[in-house]
PDB file of C-alpha atoms and ligand atoms in Angstrom:
ATOM      1  CA  MET A   1     133.631-133.265 176.261  1.00 58.00           C
ATOM      2  CA  THR A   2     130.834-133.922 178.742  1.00 79.00           C
ATOM      3  CA  THR A   3     130.946-131.882 181.956  1.00 89.00           C
ATOM      4  CA  PRO A   4     134.086-132.824 183.848  1.00 96.00           C
ATOM      5  CA  ASP A   5     134.025-133.660 187.546  1.00 97.00           C
ATOM      6  CA  LEU A   6     137.192-131.707 188.110  1.00 98.00           C
ATOM      7  CA  SER A   7     138.938-128.718 186.533  1.00 98.00           C
ATOM      8  CA  VAL A   8     142.564-128.107 187.456  1.00 98.00           C
ATOM      9  CA  VAL A   9     143.606-124.487 186.931  1.00 98.00           C
ATOM     10  CA  PHE A  10     147.234-123.393 186.934  1.00 98.00           C
ATOM     11  CA  PRO A  11     148.248-119.767 186.361  1.00 98.00           C
ATOM     12  CA  LEU A  12     151.745-119.433 184.991  1.00 98.00           C
ATOM     13  CA  PHE A  13     154.190-116.703 184.257  1.00 98.00           C
ATOM     14  CA  ASN A  14     157.450-117.912 182.683  1.00 98.00           C
ATOM     15  CA  GLU A  15     157.362-121.519 183.858  1.00 97.00           C
ATOM     16  CA  ALA A  16     158.375-123.289 180.598  1.00 98.00           C
ATOM     17  CA  GLU A  17     160.727-125.787 182.262  1.00 98.00           C
ATOM     18  CA  SER A  18     158.173-126.858 184.862  1.00 98.00           C
ATOM     19  CA  ILE A  19     155.153-127.404 182.605  1.00 98.00           C
ATOM     20  CA  PRO A  20     155.925-130.913 181.229  1.00 98.00           C
ATOM     21  CA  THR A  21     156.605-132.312 184.700  1.00 98.00           C
ATOM     22  CA  LEU A  22     153.527-130.621 186.159  1.00 98.00           C
ATOM     23  CA  ILE A  23     151.266-132.119 183.498  1.00 98.00           C
ATOM     24  CA  ALA A  24     152.834-135.568 183.871  1.00 98.00           C
ATOM     25  CA  GLU A  25     152.378-135.402 187.653  1.00 98.00           C
ATOM     26  CA  LEU A  26     148.753-134.325 187.300  1.00 98.00           C
ATOM     27  CA  HIS A  27     148.069-137.353 185.099  1.00 98.00           C
ATOM     28  CA  GLN A  28     149.848-139.606 187.550  1.00 98.00           C
ATOM     29  CA  ALA A  29     147.763-138.297 190.439  1.00 98.00           C
ATOM     30  CA  LEU A  30     144.360-138.105 188.759  1.00 98.00           C
ATOM     31  CA  ASP A  31     144.163-140.778 186.041  1.00 97.00           C
ATOM     32  CA  ARG A  32     143.851-143.604 188.575  1.00 96.00           C
ATOM     33  CA  ARG A  33     140.613-142.123 189.915  1.00 97.00           C
ATOM     34  CA  PRO A  34     137.299-142.535 188.087  1.00 96.00           C
ATOM     35  CA  TRP A  35     136.999-138.763 187.580  1.00 97.00           C
ATOM     36  CA  ARG A  36     136.581-136.966 184.286  1.00 97.00           C
ATOM     37  CA  TRP A  37     138.936-134.042 184.537  1.00 98.00           C
ATOM     38  CA  GLU A  38     140.393-131.197 182.530  1.00 98.00           C
ATOM     39  CA  MET A  39     143.430-128.953 182.878  1.00 98.00           C
ATOM     40  CA  ILE A  40     143.298-125.223 182.281  1.00 98.00           C
ATOM     41  CA  ALA A  41     146.684-123.588 181.864  1.00 98.00           C
ATOM     42  CA  VAL A  42     146.438-119.813 182.132  1.00 98.00           C
ATOM     43  CA  ASN A  43     149.427-118.234 180.473  1.00 98.00           C
ATOM     44  CA  ASP A  44     149.772-114.861 182.187  1.00 98.00           C
ATOM     45  CA  GLY A  45     151.751-113.053 179.480  1.00 98.00           C
ATOM     46  CA  SER A  46     154.852-115.224 179.703  1.00 98.00           C
ATOM     47  CA  THR A  47     157.872-113.988 177.802  1.00 98.00           C
ATOM     48  CA  ASP A  48     159.675-117.341 177.754  1.00 97.00           C
ATOM     49  CA  GLN A  49     158.740-120.511 175.834  1.00 98.00           C
ATOM     50  CA  SER A  50     155.779-121.375 178.101  1.00 98.00           C
ATOM     51  CA  LEU A  51     153.141-120.911 175.405  1.00 98.00           C
ATOM     52  CA  GLU A  52     155.061-122.976 172.832  1.00 98.00           C
ATOM     53  CA  VAL A  53     155.573-125.760 175.375  1.00 98.00           C
ATOM     54  CA  LEU A  54     151.859-125.708 176.256  1.00 98.00           C
ATOM     55  CA  ARG A  55     150.788-125.809 172.612  1.00 98.00           C
ATOM     56  CA  ALA A  56     153.085-128.735 171.891  1.00 98.00           C
ATOM     57  CA  MET A  57     151.661-130.630 174.866  1.00 98.00           C
ATOM     58  CA  ARG A  58     148.068-129.823 173.950  1.00 98.00           C
ATOM     59  CA  SER A  59     148.513-131.397 170.512  1.00 98.00           C
ATOM     60  CA  GLU A  60     148.916-134.757 172.290  1.00 96.00           C
ATOM     61  CA  ASP A  61     146.674-134.211 175.257  1.00 97.00           C
ATOM     62  CA  PRO A  62     143.004-133.295 174.715  1.00 95.00           C
ATOM     63  CA  SER A  63     142.464-132.756 178.443  1.00 97.00           C
ATOM     64  CA  LEU A  64     144.677-129.642 178.305  1.00 98.00           C
ATOM     65  CA  ARG A  65     143.077-126.270 177.600  1.00 98.00           C
ATOM     66  CA  ILE A  66     145.124-123.102 177.225  1.00 98.00           C
ATOM     67  CA  ILE A  67     144.028-119.593 178.054  1.00 98.00           C
ATOM     68  CA  SER A  68     146.421-116.799 177.178  1.00 98.00           C
ATOM     69  CA  LEU A  69     146.176-113.348 178.673  1.00 98.00           C
ATOM     70  CA  GLU A  70     147.117-110.422 176.468  1.00 97.00           C
ATOM     71  CA  ARG A  71     149.805-109.302 178.881  1.00 98.00           C
ATOM     72  CA  ASN A  72     151.069-110.128 182.349  1.00 98.00           C
ATOM     73  CA  SER A  73     148.038-109.300 184.496  1.00 97.00           C
ATOM     74  CA  GLY A  74     148.896-110.860 187.842  1.00 96.00           C
ATOM     75  CA  GLN A  75     148.236-114.157 189.571  1.00 96.00           C
ATOM     76  CA  THR A  76     144.702-113.253 190.715  1.00 96.00           C
ATOM     77  CA  ALA A  77     143.646-112.172 187.214  1.00 97.00           C
ATOM     78  CA  ALA A  78     145.067-115.390 185.793  1.00 98.00           C
ATOM     79  CA  LEU A  79     143.279-117.444 188.438  1.00 98.00           C
ATOM     80  CA  ASP A  80     140.035-115.595 187.685  1.00 98.00           C
ATOM     81  CA  ALA A  81     140.364-116.322 183.960  1.00 98.00           C
ATOM     82  CA  GLY A  82     140.864-119.990 184.822  1.00 98.00           C
ATOM     83  CA  TRP A  83     137.935-120.046 187.244  1.00 97.00           C
ATOM     84  CA  ARG A  84     135.622-118.494 184.639  1.00 97.00           C
ATOM     85  CA  ALA A  85     136.652-121.056 182.046  1.00 98.00           C
ATOM     86  CA  ALA A  86     136.423-124.055 184.380  1.00 98.00           C
ATOM     87  CA  ARG A  87     133.563-126.453 183.655  1.00 97.00           C
ATOM     88  CA  GLY A  88     134.045-128.932 186.482  1.00 97.00           C
ATOM     89  CA  ARG A  89     131.872-129.424 189.548  1.00 97.00           C
ATOM     90  CA  TYR A  90     135.015-129.013 191.591  1.00 98.00           C
ATOM     91  CA  VAL A  91     137.805-126.634 190.718  1.00 98.00           C
ATOM     92  CA  VAL A  92     141.386-127.115 191.843  1.00 98.00           C
ATOM     93  CA  SER A  93     144.021-124.389 191.710  1.00 98.00           C
ATOM     94  CA  ILE A  94     147.700-125.210 191.847  1.00 98.00           C
ATOM     95  CA  ASP A  95     150.973-123.356 191.205  1.00 97.00           C
ATOM     96  CA  ALA A  96     152.743-124.213 187.979  1.00 98.00           C
ATOM     97  CA  ASP A  97     156.255-124.078 189.455  1.00 97.00           C
ATOM     98  CA  LEU A  98     156.097-127.616 190.981  1.00 97.00           C
ATOM     99  CA  GLN A  99     156.211-126.282 194.536  1.00 96.00           C
ATOM    100  CA  ASN A 100     152.772-127.866 195.179  1.00 97.00           C
ATOM    101  CA  ASP A 101     152.418-131.622 194.793  1.00 97.00           C
ATOM    102  CA  PRO A 102     149.566-132.900 192.562  1.00 98.00           C
ATOM    103  CA  ALA A 103     149.478-136.079 194.693  1.00 98.00           C
ATOM    104  CA  ASP A 104     147.703-133.993 197.348  1.00 98.00           C
ATOM    105  CA  ILE A 105     144.724-133.288 195.070  1.00 98.00           C
ATOM    106  CA  PRO A 106     142.780-136.601 195.362  1.00 98.00           C
ATOM    107  CA  PRO A 107     142.657-136.627 199.178  1.00 98.00           C
ATOM    108  CA  MET A 108     141.621-132.960 199.156  1.00 98.00           C
ATOM    109  CA  VAL A 109     138.732-133.705 196.789  1.00 98.00           C
ATOM    110  CA  ASP A 110     137.759-136.684 198.984  1.00 98.00           C
ATOM    111  CA  GLN A 111     137.605-134.375 201.973  1.00 98.00           C
ATOM    112  CA  LEU A 112     135.523-131.795 200.129  1.00 98.00           C
ATOM    113  CA  GLU A 113     133.034-134.500 199.220  1.00 97.00           C
ATOM    114  CA  GLY A 114     133.226-136.535 202.406  1.00 97.00           C
ATOM    115  CA  LEU A 115     132.924-133.641 204.845  1.00 98.00           C
ATOM    116  CA  GLY A 116     130.517-131.655 202.687  1.00 97.00           C
ATOM    117  CA  VAL A 117     132.570-128.457 202.972  1.00 98.00           C
ATOM    118  CA  ASP A 118     132.803-125.840 200.213  1.00 98.00           C
ATOM    119  CA  MET A 119     136.556-125.267 200.081  1.00 98.00           C
ATOM    120  CA  VAL A 120     139.611-127.269 201.112  1.00 98.00           C
ATOM    121  CA  ILE A 121     142.898-125.366 201.237  1.00 98.00           C
ATOM    122  CA  GLY A 122     146.398-126.641 201.736  1.00 97.00           C
ATOM    123  CA  MET A 123     148.760-125.568 204.446  1.00 96.00           C
ATOM    124  CA  ARG A 124     152.350-126.241 203.614  1.00 94.00           C
ATOM    125  CA  ALA A 125     153.498-128.568 206.358  1.00 88.00           C
ATOM    126  CA  ASN A 126     157.187-128.803 205.445  1.00 89.00           C
ATOM    127  CA  ARG A 127     157.680-125.401 203.821  1.00 89.00           C
ATOM    128  CA  ARG A 128     160.558-125.579 201.330  1.00 88.00           C
ATOM    129  CA  ASP A 129     161.413-121.922 200.857  1.00 90.00           C
ATOM    130  CA  GLY A 130     164.315-119.995 202.329  1.00 91.00           C
ATOM    131  CA  ARG A 131     164.289-118.826 205.945  1.00 91.00           C
ATOM    132  CA  TRP A 132     163.700-115.186 204.941  1.00 91.00           C
ATOM    133  CA  LYS A 133     160.602-116.069 202.928  1.00 90.00           C
ATOM    134  CA  ARG A 134     159.247-118.365 205.634  1.00 91.00           C
ATOM    135  CA  MET A 135     159.583-115.555 208.134  1.00 91.00           C
ATOM    136  CA  GLN A 136     157.730-113.143 205.831  1.00 91.00           C
ATOM    137  CA  SER A 137     154.893-115.652 205.493  1.00 90.00           C
ATOM    138  CA  LYS A 138     154.667-116.179 209.208  1.00 91.00           C
ATOM    139  CA  ILE A 139     154.429-112.463 209.924  1.00 92.00           C
ATOM    140  CA  GLY A 140     152.119-111.953 206.917  1.00 92.00           C
ATOM    141  CA  ASN A 141     149.675-114.610 208.083  1.00 93.00           C
ATOM    142  CA  ALA A 142     149.677-113.310 211.653  1.00 93.00           C
ATOM    143  CA  VAL A 143     149.083-109.678 210.628  1.00 93.00           C
ATOM    144  CA  ARG A 144     146.425-110.708 208.109  1.00 93.00           C
ATOM    145  CA  ASN A 145     144.531-112.797 210.666  1.00 94.00           C
ATOM    146  CA  TRP A 146     144.769-110.039 213.231  1.00 94.00           C
ATOM    147  CA  ILE A 147     143.451-107.311 210.925  1.00 94.00           C
ATOM    148  CA  THR A 148     140.859-109.350 209.033  1.00 92.00           C
ATOM    149  CA  ARG A 149     139.803-111.203 212.202  1.00 91.00           C
ATOM    150  CA  ASP A 150     140.022-114.507 210.398  1.00 92.00           C
ATOM    151  CA  ARG A 151     141.985-117.647 211.228  1.00 92.00           C
ATOM    152  CA  VAL A 152     143.903-119.029 208.264  1.00 93.00           C
ATOM    153  CA  THR A 153     147.248-120.736 208.840  1.00 92.00           C
ATOM    154  CA  ASP A 154     148.677-120.391 205.326  1.00 92.00           C
ATOM    155  CA  THR A 155     146.732-118.269 202.828  1.00 90.00           C
ATOM    156  CA  GLY A 156     149.757-118.180 200.527  1.00 89.00           C
ATOM    157  CA  CYS A 157     149.395-121.844 199.621  1.00 94.00           C
ATOM    158  CA  SER A 158     147.882-121.913 196.132  1.00 95.00           C
ATOM    159  CA  LEU A 159     146.717-125.515 196.306  1.00 98.00           C
ATOM    160  CA  LYS A 160     142.977-125.219 196.850  1.00 98.00           C
ATOM    161  CA  VAL A 161     139.815-127.075 195.898  1.00 98.00           C
ATOM    162  CA  VAL A 162     136.440-125.345 195.702  1.00 98.00           C
ATOM    163  CA  ARG A 163     132.942-126.172 194.632  1.00 98.00           C
ATOM    164  CA  ARG A 164     131.602-124.557 191.497  1.00 96.00           C
ATOM    165  CA  GLU A 165     129.029-122.545 193.534  1.00 96.00           C
ATOM    166  CA  VAL A 166     131.884-120.772 195.317  1.00 97.00           C
ATOM    167  CA  ILE A 167     133.392-119.589 192.061  1.00 95.00           C
ATOM    168  CA  ASP A 168     130.064-118.297 190.856  1.00 94.00           C
ATOM    169  CA  ARG A 169     129.692-116.197 194.017  1.00 94.00           C
ATOM    170  CA  VAL A 170     133.136-114.843 194.848  1.00 95.00           C
ATOM    171  CA  ARG A 171     134.444-111.789 193.067  1.00 94.00           C
ATOM    172  CA  LEU A 172     138.204-111.372 192.884  1.00 95.00           C
ATOM    173  CA  PHE A 173     140.290-108.210 192.922  1.00 94.00           C
ATOM    174  CA  HIS A 174     143.952-107.664 192.079  1.00 93.00           C
ATOM    175  CA  GLY A 175     146.193-109.270 194.717  1.00 89.00           C
ATOM    176  CA  MET A 176     143.255-110.982 196.404  1.00 90.00           C
ATOM    177  CA  HIS A 177     144.472-114.511 195.741  1.00 90.00           C
ATOM    178  CA  ARG A 178     146.079-114.118 199.164  1.00 90.00           C
ATOM    179  CA  PHE A 179     142.702-113.583 200.823  1.00 94.00           C
ATOM    180  CA  LEU A 180     140.695-116.291 199.109  1.00 96.00           C
ATOM    181  CA  PRO A 181     139.656-118.304 202.181  1.00 96.00           C
ATOM    182  CA  THR A 182     138.444-115.139 203.932  1.00 96.00           C
ATOM    183  CA  LEU A 183     136.539-113.939 200.853  1.00 96.00           C
ATOM    184  CA  VAL A 184     134.962-117.360 200.497  1.00 96.00           C
ATOM    185  CA  ARG A 185     133.900-117.446 204.159  1.00 96.00           C
ATOM    186  CA  LEU A 186     132.437-113.963 203.724  1.00 94.00           C
ATOM    187  CA  GLU A 187     129.962-115.405 201.266  1.00 94.00           C
ATOM    188  CA  GLY A 188     128.833-117.910 203.874  1.00 94.00           C
ATOM    189  CA  PHE A 189     130.828-120.901 202.601  1.00 97.00           C
ATOM    190  CA  SER A 190     132.796-123.306 204.773  1.00 97.00           C
ATOM    191  CA  VAL A 191     136.585-123.637 204.464  1.00 98.00           C
ATOM    192  CA  ILE A 192     138.918-126.204 206.016  1.00 98.00           C
ATOM    193  CA  GLU A 193     142.710-126.438 205.971  1.00 97.00           C
ATOM    194  CA  VAL A 194     144.641-129.659 205.466  1.00 97.00           C
ATOM    195  CA  PRO A 195     148.407-130.232 205.568  1.00 97.00           C
ATOM    196  CA  VAL A 196     150.009-130.646 202.127  1.00 97.00           C
ATOM    197  CA  ASN A 197     153.442-131.351 200.752  1.00 96.00           C
ATOM    198  CA  HIS A 198     155.707-128.516 199.597  1.00 95.00           C
ATOM    199  CA  ARG A 199     158.798-128.637 197.411  1.00 95.00           C
ATOM    200  CA  PRO A 200     161.620-126.244 196.591  1.00 93.00           C
ATOM    201  CA  ARG A 201     161.336-124.180 193.401  1.00 94.00           C
ATOM    202  CA  ARG A 202     163.229-126.218 190.800  1.00 94.00           C
ATOM    203  CA  TYR A 203     163.442-123.680 187.940  1.00 94.00           C
ATOM    204  CA  GLY A 204     163.227-119.918 187.553  1.00 92.00           C
ATOM    205  CA  ALA A 205     162.512-117.467 190.345  1.00 90.00           C
ATOM    206  CA  SER A 206     159.527-116.326 192.407  1.00 90.00           C
ATOM    207  CA  SER A 207     157.566-113.395 190.952  1.00 88.00           C
ATOM    208  CA  TYR A 208     157.347-111.654 194.279  1.00 86.00           C
ATOM    209  CA  GLY A 209     159.718-109.775 196.550  1.00 79.00           C
ATOM    210  CA  ALA A 210     159.238-108.828 200.187  1.00 77.00           C
ATOM    211  CA  MET A 211     158.201-105.243 199.509  1.00 78.00           C
ATOM    212  CA  ASN A 212     155.385-105.773 197.034  1.00 74.00           C
ATOM    213  CA  ARG A 213     153.892-108.443 199.284  1.00 75.00           C
ATOM    214  CA  ALA A 214     154.087-106.307 202.407  1.00 80.00           C
ATOM    215  CA  THR A 215     152.858-102.862 201.290  1.00 84.00           C
ATOM    216  CA  ARG A 216     150.046-103.978 198.992  1.00 83.00           C
ATOM    217  CA  GLY A 217     149.147-106.765 201.353  1.00 86.00           C
ATOM    218  CA  LEU A 218     148.689-104.423 204.287  1.00 91.00           C
ATOM    219  CA  ILE A 219     146.271-102.147 202.422  1.00 93.00           C
ATOM    220  CA  ASP A 220     144.379-105.228 201.242  1.00 93.00           C
ATOM    221  CA  CYS A 221     144.053-106.423 204.847  1.00 95.00           C
ATOM    222  CA  PHE A 222     142.130-103.285 205.756  1.00 95.00           C
ATOM    223  CA  VAL A 223     139.953-103.584 202.669  1.00 95.00           C
ATOM    224  CA  VAL A 224     139.062-107.171 203.559  1.00 95.00           C
ATOM    225  CA  ARG A 225     138.383-106.140 207.148  1.00 96.00           C
ATOM    226  CA  TRP A 226     136.003-103.469 205.863  1.00 96.00           C
ATOM    227  CA  MET A 227     134.344-106.015 203.575  1.00 95.00           C
ATOM    228  CA  SER A 228     133.883-108.435 206.498  1.00 93.00           C
ATOM    229  CA  ARG A 229     132.267-105.751 208.599  1.00 94.00           C
ATOM    230  CA  ARG A 230     129.959-104.608 205.839  1.00 94.00           C
ATOM    231  CA  ALA A 231     129.071-108.041 204.508  1.00 91.00           C
ATOM    232  CA  LEU A 232     125.307-108.574 204.209  1.00 90.00           C
ATOM    233  CA  ARG A 233     124.129-111.052 206.796  1.00 88.00           C
ATOM    234  CA  TYR A 234     120.441-111.828 206.734  1.00 89.00           C
ATOM    235  CA  ARG A 235     118.109-114.754 206.487  1.00 90.00           C
ATOM    236  CA  THR A 236     114.725-114.649 204.764  1.00 96.00           C
ATOM    237  CA  ILE A 237     111.917-116.314 206.633  1.00 97.00           C
ATOM    238  CA  GLU A 238     109.072-115.654 204.226  1.00 96.00           C
ATOM    239  CA  GLU A 239     108.677-114.884 200.583  1.00 93.00           C
TER     240      GLU A 239
HETATM  241  N1  LIG B 301     152.146-116.235 188.486  1.00 66.11           N
HETATM  242  C1  LIG B 301     151.306-115.719 187.504  1.00 66.11           C
HETATM  243  N2  LIG B 301     151.359-114.377 187.235  1.00 66.11           N
HETATM  244  C2  LIG B 301     152.171-113.520 187.925  1.00 66.11           C
HETATM  245  C3  LIG B 301     152.981-114.056 188.943  1.00 66.11           C
HETATM  246  C4  LIG B 301     152.950-115.410 189.205  1.00 66.11           C
HETATM  247  O1  LIG B 301     150.560-116.463 186.865  1.00 66.11           O
HETATM  248  O2  LIG B 301     152.164-112.315 187.619  1.00 66.11           O
HETATM  249  C5  LIG B 301     152.114-117.686 188.768  1.00 66.11           C
HETATM  250  C6  LIG B 301     153.481-118.368 188.807  1.00 66.11           C
HETATM  251  O3  LIG B 301     153.917-118.739 187.518  1.00 66.11           O
HETATM  252  C7  LIG B 301     153.215-119.557 189.706  1.00 66.11           C
HETATM  253  C8  LIG B 301     152.209-118.983 190.720  1.00 66.11           C
HETATM  254  O4  LIG B 301     151.605-117.870 190.070  1.00 66.11           O
HETATM  255  O5  LIG B 301     152.615-120.630 188.994  1.00 66.11           O
HETATM  256  C9  LIG B 301     152.874-118.561 192.022  1.00 66.11           C
HETATM  257  O6  LIG B 301     153.914-117.639 191.764  1.00 66.11           O
HETATM  258  P1  LIG B 301     155.370-117.740 192.471  1.00 66.11           P
HETATM  259  O7  LIG B 301     155.842-119.134 192.493  1.00 66.11           O
HETATM  260  O8  LIG B 301     156.242-116.726 191.810  1.00 66.11           O
HETATM  261  O9  LIG B 301     155.017-117.253 193.942  1.00 66.11           O
HETATM  262  P2  LIG B 301     155.566-117.842 195.339  1.00 66.11           P
HETATM  263  O10 LIG B 301     155.447-119.341 195.290  1.00 66.11           O
HETATM  264  O11 LIG B 301     156.972-117.393 195.425  1.00 66.11           O
HETATM  265  O12 LIG B 301     154.658-117.222 196.352  1.00 66.11           O
HETATM  266 MG1  LIG B 302     156.228-120.650 193.935  1.00 66.11          MG
END
């Protein structure tokens, strides 16, 4: 395959039921555009039929690539594996559980190109999670912005589009998928937020509970704050 314009990466842990619909929806959203594109499914040590489903779909769909991690390594590790494998000029990340809507991808890519920014991230306009989870997100985003001194409305939204150069620069750490926009800005790249659709989880359950988000997340906030303070900021004027 020649270099694709677009790579769509989706990390997945036990999402067998969602995969066929996700892939069909991606085709529906992207095939009508003149882009060459590829899908990269990153199977993060699933213990259900996810891998079998993916393999069956790949036998009929050459645009699907599968990466399998040895064991469940976490969403950021899975995203990183997908990022490293991506060959496109633009790289999209999306959840595999159908909560994000692939129809949002083309306008996001248009904005990346049209506005010349480096990253476009979704903010879930009509959040379709329970009240308890929405409240956690609201507090989480507020605390994160306060500590890291950044302004991001919804870092938890996985639907994001970045330029290849961003991926080559940004180094990820465990749990840091929640701080992506801040880490990207730290490297001097521009990030904008656009409203996107959100849907209820149709199958299975979320991998996260309130506690693991809150405790780990708080420590990470201070780490990212430290990183922001210590980031190298200089401009060369002669070589
Ligand atoms: N995921 C993953 N590895 C993990 C946990 C989650 O690849 O260890 C994937 C999961 O399958 C989904 C995405 O990351 O595609 C987001 O996870 P989830 O829907 O559980 O999170 P939530 O939407 O509740 O924040
Ligand atoms: Mg989800």
